[in-house]
Short mmCIF file of C-alpha atoms in Angstrom, two decimals:
data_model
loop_
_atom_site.label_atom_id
_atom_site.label_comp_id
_atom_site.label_asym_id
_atom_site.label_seq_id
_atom_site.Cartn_x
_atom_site.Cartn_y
_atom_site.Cartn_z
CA UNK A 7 0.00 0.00 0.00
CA UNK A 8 1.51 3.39 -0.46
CA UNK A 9 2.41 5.72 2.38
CA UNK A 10 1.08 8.74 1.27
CA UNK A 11 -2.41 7.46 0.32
CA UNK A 12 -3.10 5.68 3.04
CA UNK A 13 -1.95 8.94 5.32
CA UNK A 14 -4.42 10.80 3.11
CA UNK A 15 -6.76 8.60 3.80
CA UNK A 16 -6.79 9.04 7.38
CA UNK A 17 -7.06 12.20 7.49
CA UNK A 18 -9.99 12.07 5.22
CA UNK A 19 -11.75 9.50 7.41
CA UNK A 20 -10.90 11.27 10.57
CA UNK A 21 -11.99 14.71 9.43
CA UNK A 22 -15.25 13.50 8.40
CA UNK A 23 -15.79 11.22 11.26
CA UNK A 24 -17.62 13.89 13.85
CA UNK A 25 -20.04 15.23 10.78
CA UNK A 26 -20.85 11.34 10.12
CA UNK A 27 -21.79 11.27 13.65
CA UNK A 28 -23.87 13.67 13.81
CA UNK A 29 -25.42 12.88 10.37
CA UNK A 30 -26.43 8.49 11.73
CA UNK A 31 -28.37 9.77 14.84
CA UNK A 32 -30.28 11.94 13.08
CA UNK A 33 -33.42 10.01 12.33
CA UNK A 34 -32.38 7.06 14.86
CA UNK A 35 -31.30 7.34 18.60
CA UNK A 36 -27.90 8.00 19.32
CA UNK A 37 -27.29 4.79 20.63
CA UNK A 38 -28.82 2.81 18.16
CA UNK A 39 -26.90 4.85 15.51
CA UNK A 40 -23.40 4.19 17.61
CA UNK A 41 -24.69 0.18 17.95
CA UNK A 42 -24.98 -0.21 14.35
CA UNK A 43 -22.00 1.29 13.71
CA UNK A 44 -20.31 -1.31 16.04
CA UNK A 45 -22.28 -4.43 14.66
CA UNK A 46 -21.03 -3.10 11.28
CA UNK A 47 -17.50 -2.87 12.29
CA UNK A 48 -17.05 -6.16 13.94
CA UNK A 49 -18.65 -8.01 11.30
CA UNK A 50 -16.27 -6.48 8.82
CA UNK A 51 -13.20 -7.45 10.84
CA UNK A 52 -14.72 -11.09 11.46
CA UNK A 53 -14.98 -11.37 7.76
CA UNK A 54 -11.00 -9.74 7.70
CA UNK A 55 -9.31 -11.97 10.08
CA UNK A 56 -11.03 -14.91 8.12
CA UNK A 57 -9.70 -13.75 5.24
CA UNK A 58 -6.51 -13.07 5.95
CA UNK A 59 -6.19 -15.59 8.52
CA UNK A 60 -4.80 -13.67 10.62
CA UNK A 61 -3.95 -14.55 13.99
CA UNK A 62 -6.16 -14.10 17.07
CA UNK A 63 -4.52 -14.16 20.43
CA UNK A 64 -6.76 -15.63 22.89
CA UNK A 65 -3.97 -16.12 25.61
CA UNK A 66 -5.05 -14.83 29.23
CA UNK A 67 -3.12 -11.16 28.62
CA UNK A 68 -4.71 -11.26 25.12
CA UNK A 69 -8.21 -11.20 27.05
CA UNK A 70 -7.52 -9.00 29.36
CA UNK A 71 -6.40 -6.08 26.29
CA UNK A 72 -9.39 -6.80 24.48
CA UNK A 73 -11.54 -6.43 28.02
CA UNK A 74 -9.86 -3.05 28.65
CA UNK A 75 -9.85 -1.59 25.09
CA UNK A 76 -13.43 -2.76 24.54
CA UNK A 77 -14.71 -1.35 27.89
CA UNK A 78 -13.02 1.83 26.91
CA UNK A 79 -14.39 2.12 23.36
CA UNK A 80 -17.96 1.59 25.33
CA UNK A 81 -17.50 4.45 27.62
CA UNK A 82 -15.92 6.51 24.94
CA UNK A 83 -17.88 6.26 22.06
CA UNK A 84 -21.43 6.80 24.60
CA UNK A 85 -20.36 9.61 25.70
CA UNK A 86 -19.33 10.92 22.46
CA UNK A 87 -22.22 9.93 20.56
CA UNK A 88 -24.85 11.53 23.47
CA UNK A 89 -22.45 15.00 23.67
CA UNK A 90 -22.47 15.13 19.48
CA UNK A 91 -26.24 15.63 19.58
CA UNK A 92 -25.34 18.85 20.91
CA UNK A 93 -21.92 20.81 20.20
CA UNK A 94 -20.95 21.24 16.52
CA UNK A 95 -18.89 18.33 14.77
CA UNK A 96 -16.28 20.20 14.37
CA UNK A 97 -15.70 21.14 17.95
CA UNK A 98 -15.85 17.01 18.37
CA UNK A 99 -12.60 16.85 16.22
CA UNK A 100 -11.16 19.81 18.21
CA UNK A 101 -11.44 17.78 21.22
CA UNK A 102 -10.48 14.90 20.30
CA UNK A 103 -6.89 16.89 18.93
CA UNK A 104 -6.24 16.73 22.28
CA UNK A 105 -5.76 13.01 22.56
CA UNK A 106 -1.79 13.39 22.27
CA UNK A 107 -1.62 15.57 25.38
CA UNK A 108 -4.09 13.98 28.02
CA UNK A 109 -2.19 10.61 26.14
CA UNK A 110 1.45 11.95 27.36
CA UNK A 111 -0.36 13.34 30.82
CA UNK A 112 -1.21 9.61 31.33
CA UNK A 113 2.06 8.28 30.24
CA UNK A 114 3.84 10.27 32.54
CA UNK A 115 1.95 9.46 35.05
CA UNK A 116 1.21 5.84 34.87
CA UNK A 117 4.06 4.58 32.83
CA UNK A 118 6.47 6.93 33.84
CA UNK A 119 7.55 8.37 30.75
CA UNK A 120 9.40 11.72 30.55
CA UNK A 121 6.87 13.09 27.89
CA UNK A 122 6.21 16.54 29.86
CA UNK A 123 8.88 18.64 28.79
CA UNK A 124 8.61 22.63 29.65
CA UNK A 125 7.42 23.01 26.05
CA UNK A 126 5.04 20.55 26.52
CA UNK A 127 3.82 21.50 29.64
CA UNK A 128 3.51 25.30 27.82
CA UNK A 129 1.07 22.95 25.11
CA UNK A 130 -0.93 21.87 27.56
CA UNK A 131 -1.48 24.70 29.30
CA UNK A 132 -2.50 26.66 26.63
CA UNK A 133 -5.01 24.18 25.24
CA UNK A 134 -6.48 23.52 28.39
CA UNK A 135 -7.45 27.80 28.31
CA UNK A 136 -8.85 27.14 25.05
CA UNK A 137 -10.94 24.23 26.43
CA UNK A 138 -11.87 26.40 29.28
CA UNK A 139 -13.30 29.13 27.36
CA UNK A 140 -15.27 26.76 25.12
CA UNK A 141 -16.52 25.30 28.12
CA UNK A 142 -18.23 28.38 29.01
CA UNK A 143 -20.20 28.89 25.62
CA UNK A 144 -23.69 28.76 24.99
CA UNK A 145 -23.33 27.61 21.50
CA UNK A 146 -26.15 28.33 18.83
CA UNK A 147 -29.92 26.14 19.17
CA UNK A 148 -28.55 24.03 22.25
CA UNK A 149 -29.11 24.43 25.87
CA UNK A 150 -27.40 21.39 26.43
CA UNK A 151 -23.87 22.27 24.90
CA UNK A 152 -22.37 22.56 28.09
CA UNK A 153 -22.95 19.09 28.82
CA UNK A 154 -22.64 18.02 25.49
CA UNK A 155 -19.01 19.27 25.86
CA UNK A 156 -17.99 17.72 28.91
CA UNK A 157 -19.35 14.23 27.65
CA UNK A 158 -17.49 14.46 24.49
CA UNK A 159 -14.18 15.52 26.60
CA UNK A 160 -14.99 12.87 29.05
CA UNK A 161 -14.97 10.27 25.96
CA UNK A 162 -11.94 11.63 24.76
CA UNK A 163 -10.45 11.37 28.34
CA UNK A 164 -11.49 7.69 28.61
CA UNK A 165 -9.93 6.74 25.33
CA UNK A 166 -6.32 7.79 25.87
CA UNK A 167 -6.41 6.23 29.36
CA UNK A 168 -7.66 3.36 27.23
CA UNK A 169 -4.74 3.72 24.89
CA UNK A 170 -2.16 4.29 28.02
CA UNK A 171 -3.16 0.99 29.53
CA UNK A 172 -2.94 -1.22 26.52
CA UNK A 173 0.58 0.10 26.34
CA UNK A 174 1.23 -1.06 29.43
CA UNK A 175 -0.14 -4.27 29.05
CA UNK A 176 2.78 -4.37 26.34
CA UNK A 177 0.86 -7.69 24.35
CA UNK A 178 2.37 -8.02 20.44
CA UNK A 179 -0.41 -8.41 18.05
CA UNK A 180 -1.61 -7.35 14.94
CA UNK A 181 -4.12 -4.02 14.88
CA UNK A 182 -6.83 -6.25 13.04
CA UNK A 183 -6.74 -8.44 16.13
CA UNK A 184 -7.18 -5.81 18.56
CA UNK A 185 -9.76 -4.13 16.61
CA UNK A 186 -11.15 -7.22 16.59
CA UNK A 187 -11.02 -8.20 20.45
CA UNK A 188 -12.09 -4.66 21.48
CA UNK A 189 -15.00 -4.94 19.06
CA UNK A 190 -16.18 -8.35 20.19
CA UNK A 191 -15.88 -6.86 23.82
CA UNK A 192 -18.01 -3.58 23.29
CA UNK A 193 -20.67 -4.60 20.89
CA UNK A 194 -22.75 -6.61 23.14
CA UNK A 195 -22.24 -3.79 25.46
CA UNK A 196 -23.79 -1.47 22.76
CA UNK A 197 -26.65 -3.59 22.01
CA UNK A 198 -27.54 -3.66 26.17
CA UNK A 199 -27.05 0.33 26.01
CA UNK A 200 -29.55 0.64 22.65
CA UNK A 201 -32.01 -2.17 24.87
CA UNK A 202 -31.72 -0.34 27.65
CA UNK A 203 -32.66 3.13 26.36
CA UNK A 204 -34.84 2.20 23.54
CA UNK A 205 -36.63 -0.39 25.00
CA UNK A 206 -35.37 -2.79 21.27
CA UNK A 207 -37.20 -0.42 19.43
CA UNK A 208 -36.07 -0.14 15.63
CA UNK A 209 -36.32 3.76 14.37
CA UNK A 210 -39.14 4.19 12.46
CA UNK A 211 -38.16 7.10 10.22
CA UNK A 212 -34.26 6.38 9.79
CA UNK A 213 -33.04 8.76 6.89
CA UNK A 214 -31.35 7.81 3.74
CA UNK A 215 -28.48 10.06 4.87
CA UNK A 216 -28.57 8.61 8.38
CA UNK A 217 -28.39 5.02 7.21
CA UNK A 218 -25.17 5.81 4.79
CA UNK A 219 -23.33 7.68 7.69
CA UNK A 220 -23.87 4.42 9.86
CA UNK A 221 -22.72 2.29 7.32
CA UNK A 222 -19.57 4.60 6.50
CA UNK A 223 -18.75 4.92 10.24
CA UNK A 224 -19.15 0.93 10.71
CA UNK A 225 -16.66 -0.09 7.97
CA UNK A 226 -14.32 3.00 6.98
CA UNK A 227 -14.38 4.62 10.35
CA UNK A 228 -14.08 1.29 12.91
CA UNK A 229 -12.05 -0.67 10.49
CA UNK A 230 -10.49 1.42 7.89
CA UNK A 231 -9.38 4.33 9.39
CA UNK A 232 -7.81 2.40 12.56
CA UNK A 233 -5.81 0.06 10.27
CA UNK A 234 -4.06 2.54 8.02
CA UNK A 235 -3.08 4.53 11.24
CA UNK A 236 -1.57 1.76 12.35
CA UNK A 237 -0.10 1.80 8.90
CA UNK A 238 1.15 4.88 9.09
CA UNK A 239 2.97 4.93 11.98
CA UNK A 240 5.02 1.76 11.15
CA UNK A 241 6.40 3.88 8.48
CA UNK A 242 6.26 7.08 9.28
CA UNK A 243 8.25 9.29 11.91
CA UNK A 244 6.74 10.84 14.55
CA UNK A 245 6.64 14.48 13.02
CA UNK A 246 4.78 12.90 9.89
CA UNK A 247 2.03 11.46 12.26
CA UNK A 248 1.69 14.45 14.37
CA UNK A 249 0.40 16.62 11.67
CA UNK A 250 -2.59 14.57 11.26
CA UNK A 251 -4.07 15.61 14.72
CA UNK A 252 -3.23 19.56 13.35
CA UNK A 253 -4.93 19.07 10.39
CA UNK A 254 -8.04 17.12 11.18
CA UNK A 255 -9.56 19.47 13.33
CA UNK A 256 -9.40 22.45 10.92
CA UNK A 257 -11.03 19.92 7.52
CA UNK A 258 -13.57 18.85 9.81
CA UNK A 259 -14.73 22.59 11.35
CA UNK A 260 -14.60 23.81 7.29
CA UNK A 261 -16.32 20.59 7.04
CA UNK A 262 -18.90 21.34 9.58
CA UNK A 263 -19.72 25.01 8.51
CA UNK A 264 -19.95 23.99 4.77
CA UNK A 265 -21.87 20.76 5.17
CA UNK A 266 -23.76 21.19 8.19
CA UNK A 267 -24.43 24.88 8.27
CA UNK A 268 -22.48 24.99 11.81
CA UNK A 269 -22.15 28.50 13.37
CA UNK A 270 -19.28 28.72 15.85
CA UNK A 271 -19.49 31.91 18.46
CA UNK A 272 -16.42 34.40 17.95
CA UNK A 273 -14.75 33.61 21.45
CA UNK A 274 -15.31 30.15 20.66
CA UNK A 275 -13.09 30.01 17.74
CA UNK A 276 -10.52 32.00 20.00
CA UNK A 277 -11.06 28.68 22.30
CA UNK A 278 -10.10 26.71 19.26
CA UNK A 279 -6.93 28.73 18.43
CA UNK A 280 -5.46 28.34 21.65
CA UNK A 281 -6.31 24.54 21.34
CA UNK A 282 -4.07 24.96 18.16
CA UNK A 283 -1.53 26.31 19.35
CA UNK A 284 -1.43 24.18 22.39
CA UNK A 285 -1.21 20.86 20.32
CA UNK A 286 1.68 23.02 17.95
CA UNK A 287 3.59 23.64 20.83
CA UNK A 288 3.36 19.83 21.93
CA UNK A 289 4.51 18.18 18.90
CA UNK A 290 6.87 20.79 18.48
CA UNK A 291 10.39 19.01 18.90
CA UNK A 292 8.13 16.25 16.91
CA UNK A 293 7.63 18.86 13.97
CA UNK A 294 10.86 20.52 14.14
CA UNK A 295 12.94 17.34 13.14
CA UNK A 296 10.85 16.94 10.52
CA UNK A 297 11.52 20.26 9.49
CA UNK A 298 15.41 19.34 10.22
CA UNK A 299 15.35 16.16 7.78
CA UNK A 300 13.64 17.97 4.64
CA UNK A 301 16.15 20.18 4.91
CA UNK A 302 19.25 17.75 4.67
CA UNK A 303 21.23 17.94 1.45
CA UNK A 304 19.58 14.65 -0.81
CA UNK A 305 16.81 14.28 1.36
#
């Protein structure tokens, strides 16, 4: 597969991810449209791992990764789903920019790696005053964007402590498998969720456009978009990879106000730039070797 296509590709998939969101509940519940999405996704990998026999750990520490991941892609993906009914899609791929730094917060903690460097900790603190002023506004049509927020964050939060302890866990296997695992873990979970709050009650007016989003979300955004990450960073430097997280964000906000119609509050797009900045300033030793090797002689 070629590099550069399949990092185009995630950043297509990514950007696009938070509008697709938004688009499969409308019509259907929220967690019916995040269910389906799962039941999608796993039956998609089944078929892969068939196919490809690839190999499926099933060893006691193999269980316990797909327990954790799956547990966190539960908790993560709820709380997302519920907070996108209310916050623009964009602002959902804002938030989740900020993976990498609650990711190295973690780390440090937990695992004991020296990932908070004074530049770092500068990152950090300047997206977390860009979160806090988006925090306090009372975005367009929704009286619930407050919360919506906080859920979405709170997903976000859950997922890179998800991340951290799967790297602890240290277990060597192939991305399908995991997907897999974590899949076979949280679906069921999903399905309980949509019982739970639906009461096993199908949506009766599902849109065309809802339906596609599902289906897009269940195999390119579950399945696709995981494994050429994974891709990616086998051959890609660090530099390379951190770019996608500055990039995202901004395709899916143009995405979001061309698309969706989304209106984003003046002071809330000064939250946003200091969220920018703050993820610049993280990966900046990341960005600056980069810069470095493109400007060797024959490279």
């Amino acid at each position: 597969m070629s590099v550069p296509a399949a990092y185009l590709g995630v950043i297509l998939i990514w950007s696009t991810t938070p509008l697709a969101i938004q688009w499969s509940a409308q019509g259907a519940s929220f967690s019916f449209a995040v269910m389906a999405r799962m039941l999608i996704g796993l039956a998609v990998c089944l078929a892969l791992l068939f196919a490809t026999r690839t190999a499926f750990p099933f060893t006691p520490a193999a269980r316990r990764l797909y327990a954790i991941s799956g547990l966190s892609l539960f908790v993560a993906m709820l709380l997302t789903y519920w907070g996108a009914l209310h916050i623009p899609s964009g602002l959902i791929s804002v938030i989740f920019g900020l993976s990498p730094l609650v990711t190295g917060v973690f780390a440090a903690l937990w695992l004991g790696e020296r990932t908070l460097t004074p530049i770092r900790l500068a990152g950090l603190s300047l997206a977390l005053a860009g979160l806090w002023l988006i925090f306090g506004q009372p975005w367009p049509g929704d009286g619930r964007a407050t919360l919506g927020t906080a859920a979405v964050v709170a997903g976000m939060t859950v997922q890179a402590l998800g991340l951290v302890w799967i790297k602890r866990l240290n277990l060597r296997a192939s991305s399908l498998a995991i997907t897999s695992g974590s899949l076979g873990v949280a679906t069921p979970l999903f399905v309980l969720a949509w019982l739970v709050a639906d009461a096993a009650r199908l949506p009766p007016d599902i849109t065309l456009r809802a339906g596609a989003a599902i289906v897009y979300l269940g195999v390119l955004g579950s399945v696709v978009g995981f494994t050429l990450y994974y891709y990616v960073i086998k051959h890609l430097d660090a530099g390379r990879v951190a770019l996608i997280m500055l990039v995202t964000p901004v395709a899916a906000l143009l995405l979001g106000q061309t698309l969706n119609h989304e209106r984003i509050p003046a002071i809330g797009w000064a939250g946003i730039a200091l969220i920018g900045a703050g993820l610049l300033l993280y990966e900046w030793q990341a960005l600056r070797l980069l810069k470095q090797q493109r400007t060797r002689p024959g490279e």
